[in-house]
Coordinates of C-alpha atoms in Angstrom, one line a residue:
M13 CA 0.3 0.5 0.2
E14 CA 1.4 3.5 -1.1
T15 CA 1.2 6.2 1.3
L16 CA 1.9 10.0 1.5
E17 CA 4.5 11.2 3.8
K18 CA 5.5 13.5 2.8
I19 CA 5.5 16.6 -0.1
D20 CA 7.9 19.8 -0.2
K21 CA 6.1 22.6 1.4
S22 CA 6.7 25.3 -1.0
L23 CA 4.0 23.6 -3.5
T24 CA 1.1 25.8 -4.7
V25 CA -0.8 23.1 -6.4
C26 CA 0.2 19.2 -5.3
K27 CA -1.1 16.6 -7.7
I28 CA -1.5 13.2 -6.1
S29 CA -1.1 9.4 -7.6
T30 CA -3.6 7.6 -8.7
T31 CA -2.1 4.7 -6.4
V32 CA -1.7 6.0 -3.4
Q33 CA -4.2 4.5 -0.7
D34 CA -3.5 7.0 2.6
I35 CA -1.8 10.1 3.6
S36 CA -0.5 10.8 6.8
E37 CA -2.5 12.4 9.2
K38 CA 0.1 15.7 9.3
V39 CA 1.2 15.6 5.6
F40 CA 0.1 18.6 4.8
S41 CA 0.1 20.6 8.1
S42 CA 3.1 22.4 7.2
C43 CA 2.2 23.2 3.7
D44 CA 1.0 26.8 4.0
S45 CA 1.9 27.7 0.4
L46 CA -0.8 25.7 -1.3
E47 CA -3.6 26.8 -2.9
S48 CA -5.5 23.8 -4.7
I49 CA -5.4 19.8 -4.8
E50 CA -5.6 17.9 -7.4
C51 CA -6.5 13.6 -7.7
D52 CA -9.7 11.8 -8.5
S53 CA -8.4 8.0 -7.9
D54 CA -10.1 5.6 -6.1
Y55 CA -9.2 7.0 -3.1
F56 CA -9.3 10.5 -3.0
K57 CA -10.7 13.0 -5.1
S58 CA -10.8 16.5 -4.5
I59 CA -13.4 19.1 -5.8
D60 CA -12.1 23.1 -7.0
G61 CA -8.7 22.3 -5.4
V62 CA -9.6 20.5 -1.9
L63 CA -8.8 17.1 -1.1
F64 CA -11.6 14.2 0.2
T65 CA -11.6 10.4 0.3
A66 CA -13.5 8.9 -2.7
D67 CA -16.5 8.2 -0.7
Y68 CA -16.5 11.9 0.3
K69 CA -17.2 11.4 3.7
T70 CA -13.6 12.9 5.0
L71 CA -12.3 16.5 4.0
V72 CA -9.0 15.4 4.7
R73 CA -7.2 19.0 3.2
Y74 CA -8.7 22.9 2.3
P75 CA -5.6 24.7 0.8
P76 CA -4.1 27.7 3.0
K77 CA -3.9 30.1 0.3
K78 CA -7.0 28.6 -1.6
N79 CA -8.8 32.1 -2.4
G80 CA -12.5 33.0 -1.7
T81 CA -13.3 33.9 2.2
D82 CA -16.5 31.4 2.6
Y83 CA -16.4 27.9 1.8
V84 CA -19.7 25.1 2.6
V85 CA -18.5 22.2 3.4
P86 CA -20.6 19.2 1.0
N87 CA -23.4 17.2 2.9
S88 CA -21.8 14.4 2.2
V89 CA -18.8 14.4 4.5
V90 CA -19.1 13.4 8.2
N91 CA -15.2 13.8 9.3
I92 CA -12.9 16.5 8.8
G93 CA -9.2 14.9 8.9
S94 CA -7.1 16.7 11.9
Y95 CA -5.3 19.9 10.6
A96 CA -8.0 20.1 7.2
F97 CA -8.1 24.4 7.3
R98 CA -5.1 25.1 9.8
N99 CA -4.0 28.2 8.2
C100 CA -6.0 29.5 6.2
E101 CA -5.7 32.7 6.5
F102 CA -8.5 33.6 4.1
L103 CA -11.4 32.0 5.3
E104 CA -13.6 34.0 7.3
H105 CA -16.9 32.1 7.7
I106 CA -17.1 27.9 7.3
I107 CA -20.5 26.6 7.1
L108 CA -21.1 23.0 8.8
P109 CA -23.0 20.3 7.9
D110 CA -25.5 18.4 10.2
S111 CA -24.5 15.0 8.6
L112 CA -20.2 16.4 10.4
I113 CA -19.6 14.2 13.1
N114 CA -15.7 14.1 14.0
I115 CA -13.4 17.6 13.8
G116 CA -10.1 16.3 14.0
E117 CA -7.1 18.2 16.1
S118 CA -5.6 21.6 14.8
A119 CA -8.4 20.7 12.1
F120 CA -9.0 24.6 12.5
S121 CA -6.3 26.5 13.6
R122 CA -4.5 29.3 12.5
C123 CA -7.4 30.3 10.6
K124 CA -6.7 34.1 10.9
S125 CA -9.9 35.2 9.2
L126 CA -11.9 33.5 10.7
Q127 CA -14.6 35.1 12.0
D128 CA -17.6 32.4 12.9
I129 CA -18.9 29.1 12.9
I130 CA -20.9 27.3 14.1
L131 CA -21.1 23.3 15.1
P132 CA -24.0 21.1 14.2
D133 CA -25.5 18.9 17.3
S134 CA -24.4 15.6 16.3
I135 CA -20.8 17.4 16.8
T136 CA -20.7 15.6 20.7
K137 CA -16.1 16.4 20.9
I138 CA -14.2 19.2 20.3
C139 CA -10.2 17.7 20.0
R140 CA -7.2 19.5 21.4
D141 CA -6.2 22.8 19.6
T142 CA -9.1 22.7 17.1
F143 CA -9.8 26.3 16.9
M144 CA -6.5 27.8 18.2
L145 CA -5.1 31.3 16.8
C146 CA -8.7 31.9 15.0
Q147 CA -7.8 35.1 16.0
S148 CA -10.1 36.3 14.6
L149 CA -13.3 33.4 16.0
K150 CA -15.4 36.3 17.3
K151 CA -18.5 33.9 18.4
I152 CA -19.0 30.7 18.2
K153 CA -22.9 28.7 19.0
L154 CA -21.2 25.4 20.5
P155 CA -23.7 23.0 20.3
N156 CA -26.4 21.2 23.2
S157 CA -24.5 18.0 21.7
L158 CA -21.2 18.6 23.6
T159 CA -19.6 16.3 25.3
E160 CA -15.7 17.3 25.5
I161 CA -13.3 19.2 24.5
G162 CA -9.9 19.0 24.2
N163 CA -6.3 20.8 25.1
S164 CA -6.1 24.6 24.4
A165 CA -9.3 23.9 21.9
F166 CA -9.8 27.7 21.7
M167 CA -6.6 28.8 22.7
Y168 CA -5.3 32.9 21.5
C169 CA -8.5 33.0 19.5
K170 CA -8.0 36.7 21.0
A171 CA -11.4 38.7 19.6
L172 CA -13.5 35.8 20.9
Q173 CA -15.8 37.8 23.6
E174 CA -18.9 35.1 25.0
I175 CA -19.0 31.6 24.8
D176 CA -21.8 29.4 26.6
L177 CA -20.8 25.8 27.4
P178 CA -23.3 23.5 26.9
N179 CA -25.1 21.9 30.2
T180 CA -23.8 18.9 28.1
L181 CA -20.0 19.3 28.8
S182 CA -18.8 17.4 31.3
E183 CA -15.1 16.9 30.4
I184 CA -13.0 19.8 29.0
G185 CA -8.8 20.1 28.7
S186 CA -6.3 22.4 29.7
C187 CA -5.3 26.1 28.6
I188 CA -8.7 25.6 26.8
F189 CA -9.8 29.8 26.7
S190 CA -6.1 30.2 27.6
N191 CA -5.3 34.0 26.6
C192 CA -8.6 35.3 25.2
S193 CA -8.2 38.5 25.2
S194 CA -10.9 39.6 24.6
L195 CA -13.0 38.0 26.4
R196 CA -15.8 38.8 28.8
R197 CA -18.2 36.6 29.2
I198 CA -17.9 32.8 29.8
N199 CA -21.5 30.0 31.2
I200 CA -19.9 27.2 33.0
S201 CA -21.3 24.1 32.4
V202 CA -23.6 22.4 35.4
S203 CA -21.8 19.0 34.3
L204 CA -18.8 20.1 34.6
N205 CA -17.0 19.0 38.4
Y206 CA -13.6 20.6 37.8
I207 CA -11.5 23.9 36.6
P208 CA -8.5 22.7 34.2
K209 CA -5.5 23.4 34.6
Y210 CA -4.9 27.5 32.9
A211 CA -8.2 27.7 31.7
F212 CA -8.8 30.9 31.8
A213 CA -5.2 32.0 32.1
N214 CA -5.1 36.1 30.7
C215 CA -8.5 36.2 29.9
S216 CA -7.8 40.4 30.5
K217 CA -11.3 41.3 29.8
L218 CA -12.9 38.8 31.9
K219 CA -14.5 40.7 34.7
R220 CA -16.9 38.0 36.4
I221 CA -17.3 34.9 36.7
T222 CA -19.9 32.4 38.2
L223 CA -19.7 28.9 39.6
P224 CA -21.9 27.2 39.2
N225 CA -22.4 24.5 42.9
S226 CA -20.8 20.9 40.7
I227 CA -17.1 22.7 40.5
K228 CA -15.6 20.8 43.1
H229 CA -11.8 21.3 42.5
I230 CA -9.6 24.5 40.5
E231 CA -6.8 23.6 39.0
S232 CA -3.5 25.2 38.6
G233 CA -2.4 28.8 36.8
A234 CA -6.8 28.0 35.6
F235 CA -8.2 32.3 36.2
S236 CA -4.3 33.5 36.5
R237 CA -3.2 36.8 34.8
C238 CA -6.8 37.7 34.6
N239 CA -6.0 41.3 35.4
F240 CA -9.6 43.2 35.1
L241 CA -11.8 40.1 37.4
R242 CA -13.0 41.5 40.0
E243 CA -15.4 39.7 41.0
I244 CA -16.2 35.0 41.2
K245 CA -18.7 33.5 42.4
L246 CA -17.0 30.3 43.6
S247 CA -19.0 27.0 44.2
K248 CA -21.1 25.9 47.4
E249 CA -19.3 22.2 46.6
L250 CA -16.3 23.7 46.8
I251 CA -12.4 21.4 48.3
D252 CA -9.5 22.6 46.5
I253 CA -8.1 25.5 44.8
D254 CA -4.6 23.9 43.5
S255 CA -1.2 26.3 42.6
S256 CA -2.0 29.7 40.9
A257 CA -5.4 29.2 40.6
F258 CA -5.8 33.0 40.9
S259 CA -1.8 34.3 41.0
S260 CA -1.9 37.7 39.6
C261 CA -5.9 39.4 38.9
K262 CA -4.3 42.0 40.5
L263 CA -7.9 43.9 40.5
L264 CA -10.1 41.0 42.5
N265 CA -10.7 42.8 46.2
E266 CA -12.4 39.7 47.5
I267 CA -13.2 36.4 47.2
E268 CA -15.6 34.5 49.7
L269 CA -14.3 30.8 50.1
P270 CA -17.5 28.7 50.7
N271 CA -17.6 26.1 53.8
G272 CA -16.4 23.0 52.8
I273 CA -13.2 23.6 51.3
E274 CA -10.0 22.5 52.3
S275 CA -7.1 22.8 50.4
I276 CA -5.5 26.4 49.1
N277 CA -2.0 25.7 47.4
D278 CA 0.9 27.4 46.2
G279 CA 0.6 30.3 45.1
A280 CA -3.3 30.1 44.8
F281 CA -4.3 33.8 45.1
W282 CA 0.2 35.5 44.4
G283 CA -0.2 39.1 43.3
C284 CA -3.5 39.2 44.1
E285 CA -2.6 43.5 44.7
S286 CA -6.3 44.8 46.1
L287 CA -7.1 41.6 48.2
E288 CA -7.8 43.4 50.8
T289 CA -8.7 40.6 53.4
I290 CA -9.6 37.3 53.8
S291 CA -11.6 34.5 56.2
L292 CA -10.4 30.9 55.5
P293 CA -13.9 28.8 57.0
N294 CA -13.6 25.9 60.1
S295 CA -13.2 23.5 56.4
I296 CA -9.7 24.8 55.1
Q297 CA -6.9 21.6 56.4
H298 CA -3.4 22.9 54.1
I299 CA -2.8 26.3 53.2
G300 CA 0.8 26.3 50.8
N301 CA 3.5 28.2 50.3
N302 CA 3.1 31.9 49.2
T303 CA -0.8 31.4 48.9
F304 CA -0.9 34.6 50.0
G305 CA 2.1 36.1 48.3
F306 CA 2.6 39.6 46.7
C307 CA -0.5 41.1 47.6
P308 CA 0.7 43.9 49.1
S309 CA -3.5 45.4 50.0
L310 CA -3.7 42.6 52.0
E311 CA -4.5 43.7 55.6
K312 CA -5.8 40.5 57.9
I313 CA -6.4 37.1 58.0
E314 CA -9.1 35.7 59.7
C315 CA -8.5 32.2 60.9
D316 CA -10.2 30.0 63.8
N317 CA -10.1 26.0 63.2
E318 CA -8.9 23.0 64.7
Y319 CA -5.4 23.6 61.9
Y320 CA -4.6 27.2 61.8
Y321 CA -5.8 30.4 64.4
T322 CA -4.6 33.9 62.8
V323 CA -3.4 36.6 66.0
D324 CA -4.2 40.0 64.7
G325 CA -4.6 39.4 60.9
V326 CA -1.3 37.0 61.2
L327 CA -1.4 33.8 60.3
F328 CA -0.3 30.1 61.6
D329 CA -0.3 27.0 61.4
K330 CA -1.6 25.0 64.9
K331 CA 0.3 22.0 64.5
D332 CA 2.9 22.3 62.1
K333 CA 3.4 26.1 64.8
K334 CA 4.8 27.9 62.1
L335 CA 4.0 31.2 61.2
V336 CA 2.2 30.6 57.9
R337 CA 2.2 34.6 56.8
Y338 CA 2.3 38.1 57.8
P339 CA -0.2 40.1 55.6
Q340 CA 1.9 42.3 53.3
G341 CA -0.3 44.8 53.7
R342 CA 0.6 45.8 57.3
T343 CA 1.5 48.8 57.7
E344 CA 4.0 48.4 61.3
R345 CA 6.9 49.3 61.4
K346 CA 8.1 46.6 64.7
Y347 CA 6.3 42.8 64.6
T348 CA 7.4 40.7 67.2
I349 CA 6.7 36.8 66.8
P350 CA 4.8 35.3 69.2
N351 CA 6.7 33.0 71.2
G352 CA 6.9 29.0 70.6
I353 CA 6.7 29.5 66.8
L354 CA 9.0 27.1 65.9
I355 CA 9.0 27.6 62.1
I356 CA 8.9 31.1 59.7
G357 CA 7.1 29.6 56.9
Q358 CA 8.5 29.7 53.2
A359 CA 8.2 33.7 51.8
A360 CA 6.3 34.4 55.3
F361 CA 7.1 38.1 55.6
G362 CA 8.2 38.2 51.4
N363 CA 7.3 41.7 50.2
C364 CA 6.5 43.4 53.5
C365 CA 8.4 46.4 53.1
D366 CA 7.5 48.7 55.9
L367 CA 8.9 46.5 58.9
E368 CA 12.5 47.6 60.2
E369 CA 12.5 45.5 63.6
I370 CA 11.0 41.8 63.5
I371 CA 12.3 40.1 66.5
L372 CA 12.3 36.5 66.7
P373 CA 11.3 34.4 70.4
E374 CA 13.5 32.0 71.2
S375 CA 11.4 29.4 70.1
V376 CA 12.5 29.8 66.6
K377 CA 14.0 27.3 65.5
I378 CA 13.6 27.1 60.9
L379 CA 13.7 29.4 58.5
K380 CA 11.9 28.7 55.6
S381 CA 12.8 29.7 51.8
D382 CA 12.4 33.6 51.3
A383 CA 11.1 33.7 55.0
F384 CA 12.2 37.8 54.7
H385 CA 12.4 38.2 51.1
S386 CA 12.3 41.7 50.3
C387 CA 12.1 42.9 53.0
S388 CA 13.6 46.2 51.9
K389 CA 13.7 48.5 55.1
L390 CA 14.7 45.2 57.8
K391 CA 18.1 46.4 58.9
S392 CA 19.1 44.2 61.5
I393 CA 17.6 41.2 62.8
K394 CA 19.5 38.7 66.0
L395 CA 18.0 34.7 65.0
P396 CA 17.7 33.1 68.3
N397 CA 20.0 30.5 70.0
Q398 CA 17.9 27.6 69.3
I399 CA 17.7 28.4 65.5
S400 CA 19.7 24.9 63.3
S401 CA 18.1 25.7 60.3
I402 CA 18.5 28.4 57.8
A403 CA 17.7 28.4 53.9
P404 CA 19.6 30.4 51.6
S405 CA 17.4 32.1 50.6
A406 CA 16.2 33.3 53.9
F407 CA 17.0 36.9 53.6
F408 CA 16.6 37.6 50.0
Y409 CA 16.4 41.0 48.8
C410 CA 16.9 42.3 52.1
W411 CA 18.1 45.8 50.5
D412 CA 19.2 47.2 54.1
L413 CA 20.3 44.6 55.7
K414 CA 23.3 45.5 57.3
G415 CA 24.2 42.8 59.8
I416 CA 22.5 39.4 61.1
E417 CA 23.3 38.7 65.0
C418 CA 23.5 34.8 65.7
D419 CA 25.7 32.5 68.2
S420 CA 24.1 29.1 68.4
P421 CA 24.9 25.8 68.0
F422 CA 24.2 25.7 64.8
F423 CA 25.3 29.3 63.1
K424 CA 27.7 31.9 64.2
S425 CA 27.9 34.9 62.8
I426 CA 31.3 37.3 62.1
N427 CA 30.5 40.8 62.1
G428 CA 27.4 41.1 61.1
V429 CA 28.2 37.8 58.4
L430 CA 26.4 34.7 59.3
F431 CA 28.3 30.9 58.8
T432 CA 27.6 27.3 60.4
A433 CA 29.1 27.5 62.9
D434 CA 31.8 25.3 63.1
L435 CA 33.3 29.1 60.5
K436 CA 33.0 26.4 57.0
T437 CA 30.3 27.9 55.2
L438 CA 29.9 31.4 54.8
V439 CA 25.4 31.2 54.3
C440 CA 24.7 34.8 54.2
Y441 CA 26.0 38.7 53.7
P442 CA 23.8 41.0 54.0
Q443 CA 22.8 42.6 51.4
G444 CA 23.3 46.4 52.9
K445 CA 26.4 45.9 54.6
G446 CA 28.7 48.5 52.5
C447 CA 32.6 46.8 52.0
D448 CA 34.5 48.0 49.6
N449 CA 37.0 44.8 49.5
Y450 CA 35.5 41.7 52.3
V451 CA 38.4 38.8 53.2
V452 CA 36.8 35.8 53.5
P453 CA 38.1 34.3 56.3
D454 CA 40.7 31.8 56.0
S455 CA 38.2 29.0 58.1
V456 CA 35.7 28.9 55.3
T457 CA 35.8 25.9 52.6
N458 CA 32.4 26.4 50.3
I459 CA 30.1 29.5 50.4
A460 CA 26.1 28.7 50.0
E461 CA 24.5 29.7 47.2
D462 CA 23.4 33.1 46.8
A463 CA 25.1 33.4 50.4
F464 CA 26.2 37.4 48.4
C465 CA 23.5 38.6 46.8
S466 CA 22.8 42.4 45.4
F467 CA 20.7 43.8 42.6
V468 CA 20.9 48.3 42.2
S469 CA 17.9 49.0 44.3
P470 CA 17.0 52.6 45.6
W471 CA 17.7 51.0 49.5
T472 CA 20.8 50.6 49.6
A473 CA 24.6 51.6 47.3
D474 CA 26.5 48.3 46.1
S475 CA 27.6 45.6 47.8
C476 CA 31.3 44.3 48.5
K477 CA 32.6 45.0 45.3
R478 CA 35.9 43.2 45.8
I479 CA 35.6 39.2 47.1
T480 CA 39.0 38.0 48.2
L481 CA 38.8 34.1 48.9
P482 CA 40.9 31.8 51.5
K483 CA 43.5 28.7 50.6
S484 CA 41.3 27.1 52.0
I485 CA 38.2 27.7 49.3
N486 CA 37.5 24.5 47.4
E487 CA 33.8 24.9 46.5
I488 CA 32.9 27.6 44.2
T489 CA 30.4 27.2 41.3
D490 CA 28.9 29.5 39.0
T491 CA 26.0 30.2 40.3
T492 CA 27.9 31.0 43.9
F493 CA 27.9 34.8 43.3
E494 CA 25.2 34.5 39.9
H495 CA 23.1 37.6 41.9
H496 CA 25.5 39.5 42.8
K497 CA 25.8 42.6 40.2
S498 CA 27.9 44.6 43.1
L499 CA 30.5 42.2 42.4
K500 CA 33.4 43.7 40.6
W501 CA 37.1 41.1 41.3
I502 CA 37.2 37.8 42.3
E503 CA 41.4 37.7 44.5
C504 CA 41.9 33.6 45.1
D505 CA 45.3 31.5 45.1
N506 CA 44.7 28.0 45.6
E507 CA 45.4 24.7 45.1
H508 CA 41.7 24.6 43.0
Y509 CA 41.1 28.6 42.1
K510 CA 43.4 30.7 40.8
S511 CA 42.3 35.1 39.6
I512 CA 43.9 36.5 36.9
D513 CA 43.3 40.0 36.9
G514 CA 39.8 39.4 38.3
V515 CA 38.9 36.5 36.9
L516 CA 38.0 33.1 39.1
F517 CA 39.6 30.2 37.3
T518 CA 40.1 26.4 38.3
A519 CA 43.5 26.3 39.5
D520 CA 44.5 24.3 35.8
C521 CA 43.5 27.9 34.8
K522 CA 41.4 26.1 32.2
T523 CA 39.0 26.5 33.5
L524 CA 37.0 30.1 33.4
V525 CA 34.3 29.4 37.1
Y526 CA 33.1 33.1 37.0
Y527 CA 33.5 36.5 35.6
P528 CA 32.4 39.2 38.1
R529 CA 29.2 40.6 37.3
G530 CA 29.4 43.6 38.0
R531 CA 33.2 44.6 36.4
E532 CA 32.0 47.2 33.9
D533 CA 34.7 46.4 31.1
S534 CA 32.6 46.6 27.2
Q535 CA 35.6 43.5 26.0
Y536 CA 37.2 40.3 27.5
I537 CA 39.8 38.0 26.3
I538 CA 40.1 34.8 27.3
P539 CA 43.4 33.4 27.9
D540 CA 44.8 30.8 25.4
T541 CA 44.8 28.3 28.9
V542 CA 41.1 28.1 29.0
T543 CA 39.7 25.0 27.7
K544 CA 36.2 25.1 29.7
I545 CA 33.5 28.1 29.9
E546 CA 30.8 26.6 32.6
N547 CA 27.6 27.9 31.7
R548 CA 26.6 30.6 34.0
A549 CA 30.0 32.6 34.2
F550 CA 29.0 35.1 31.9
A551 CA 25.7 35.1 32.9
S552 CA 23.9 38.7 33.2
N553 CA 26.9 40.9 32.6
S554 CA 25.1 44.7 31.5
Y555 CA 27.7 46.0 30.7
L556 CA 29.8 43.3 28.3
R557 CA 29.1 43.6 24.5
K558 CA 32.2 41.3 23.3
I559 CA 34.0 38.0 24.2
I560 CA 37.0 37.8 22.6
I561 CA 37.7 34.0 22.2
P562 CA 41.6 32.4 21.5
K563 CA 42.1 32.3 17.9
G564 CA 41.5 29.0 15.6
R565 CA 39.4 27.6 18.6
M566 CA 36.0 29.2 18.2
E567 CA 34.3 26.5 17.0
D568 CA 35.0 25.2 20.5
F569 CA 33.9 27.8 22.2
I570 CA 30.4 28.7 20.5
E571 CA 29.1 25.3 22.5
M572 CA 30.2 26.3 25.8
F573 CA 28.5 29.9 25.5
P574 CA 24.3 28.9 26.3
E575 CA 21.7 29.3 23.2
D576 CA 20.7 32.9 24.6
N577 CA 24.0 34.4 24.8
E578 CA 24.3 37.9 24.4
Y579 CA 27.7 38.5 23.7
E580 CA 29.4 39.3 20.5
L581 CA 31.8 36.6 20.2
A582 CA 35.1 36.9 18.5
E583 CA 38.5 35.0 17.3
A584 CA 41.8 37.1 18.3

């Protein structure tokens, strides 16, 4: 049996041999120049340049460059094949017959001029990507027979303004209406029991929505970045809200959580900039990390059940004795954490820019990642003697932090710089600690990731421009100083590493480990000894424009730079 599997993508007219008995599904998917397809065989027929199976029951391919804005699919057609109308840029209106039963994957995708289409009542399923990137599609009538819509079916239909999902619909795929930036109204089927991942993400004109009581689950990112969403009425039967479900819904100022909801996962309401208060019902059993992160208007969280409680609007976990979230909208300059708290949760104080002083009780043992992330006015902090675990990013972006005080069995500070108690690991160099040259103590053997971090900010001057590494240091990676924008020079000479003009290499000078991010030269010449460059060695230097490669070795070196390399590479 002869199968047509490949044709020239540049063809404008395709003549199919009479010996061809089968055509691969994607054979025409990228033939965007086709104006006509010709065939008259026992297996395939064409009518006015449109290809069908010989019995005229399946429309195989409508040529993308075929002239005409309107097309009526013949009444004999039962199936529209996958990619059948893909990239048909002139078609504005398509009339489908009542005989139609199946529409294949991506059948109408990228029909950029298609304005409207009515699906007959015989259709029960819309496959994945069917109308994706139909950027002029303003309206579509879905039949009451419809039970399933696949992933991304209407993704990037930027002109679509409203949609009614029939009550027969019980299954919809992820990203189904994501990036439909003109969508203003949506009517949800009462047969659905979930809203899938990113279903309405980036629907920036959607202002309000009501979820029927059949909805029990809202999956991750479902309504993320719906920038104009102000009101949402949740289902009374809702059980859980997954990660980032409403993240970056900037105008959402209130939401009523139904009694019965049990779980709200990581970042569910992250970036809801207008959210002022939130009341957690008695049914809530789990609140994920950073659930209410970057909510600058949030002043108060209310909850009191067997799992969580609040004190003055601050949320705590009863079982873990953890401070979960200090509302970012509070304006106090000083906060004292209640005694008995063991854990400061992930991003618990994230972006609390008014706090200048946070007092930790002696009970605190653990600081989770980003615990004080972007507390930009925090000047100093004293860690309790019981502290046993500190995540490397606990003080990330604390621009004004000039010193950390600690003396515990696990951590110690020297002149405001935090180390492990044995002084072998440098844990955190405070970002607000000014220093032209910091000499790392001789005891240090390694530096924690992001221990040094500095960015240009309105709160602090450049931090620690020069670092001198001791002979004891034995582990430095290309990411150790990646977020230290102020660093201009690294000094080192030991059995493991060596610096040349402030740039760090392995001791044999064969591997270039790190080029300081704050170094202001516009050009750098790689030494002839170098045979390897670490992946992030030149990451994000805003001054460097050109890198000179040793003569005759461009082919070897070009593979060492990432695909998104932003520097000009030239041979010596």
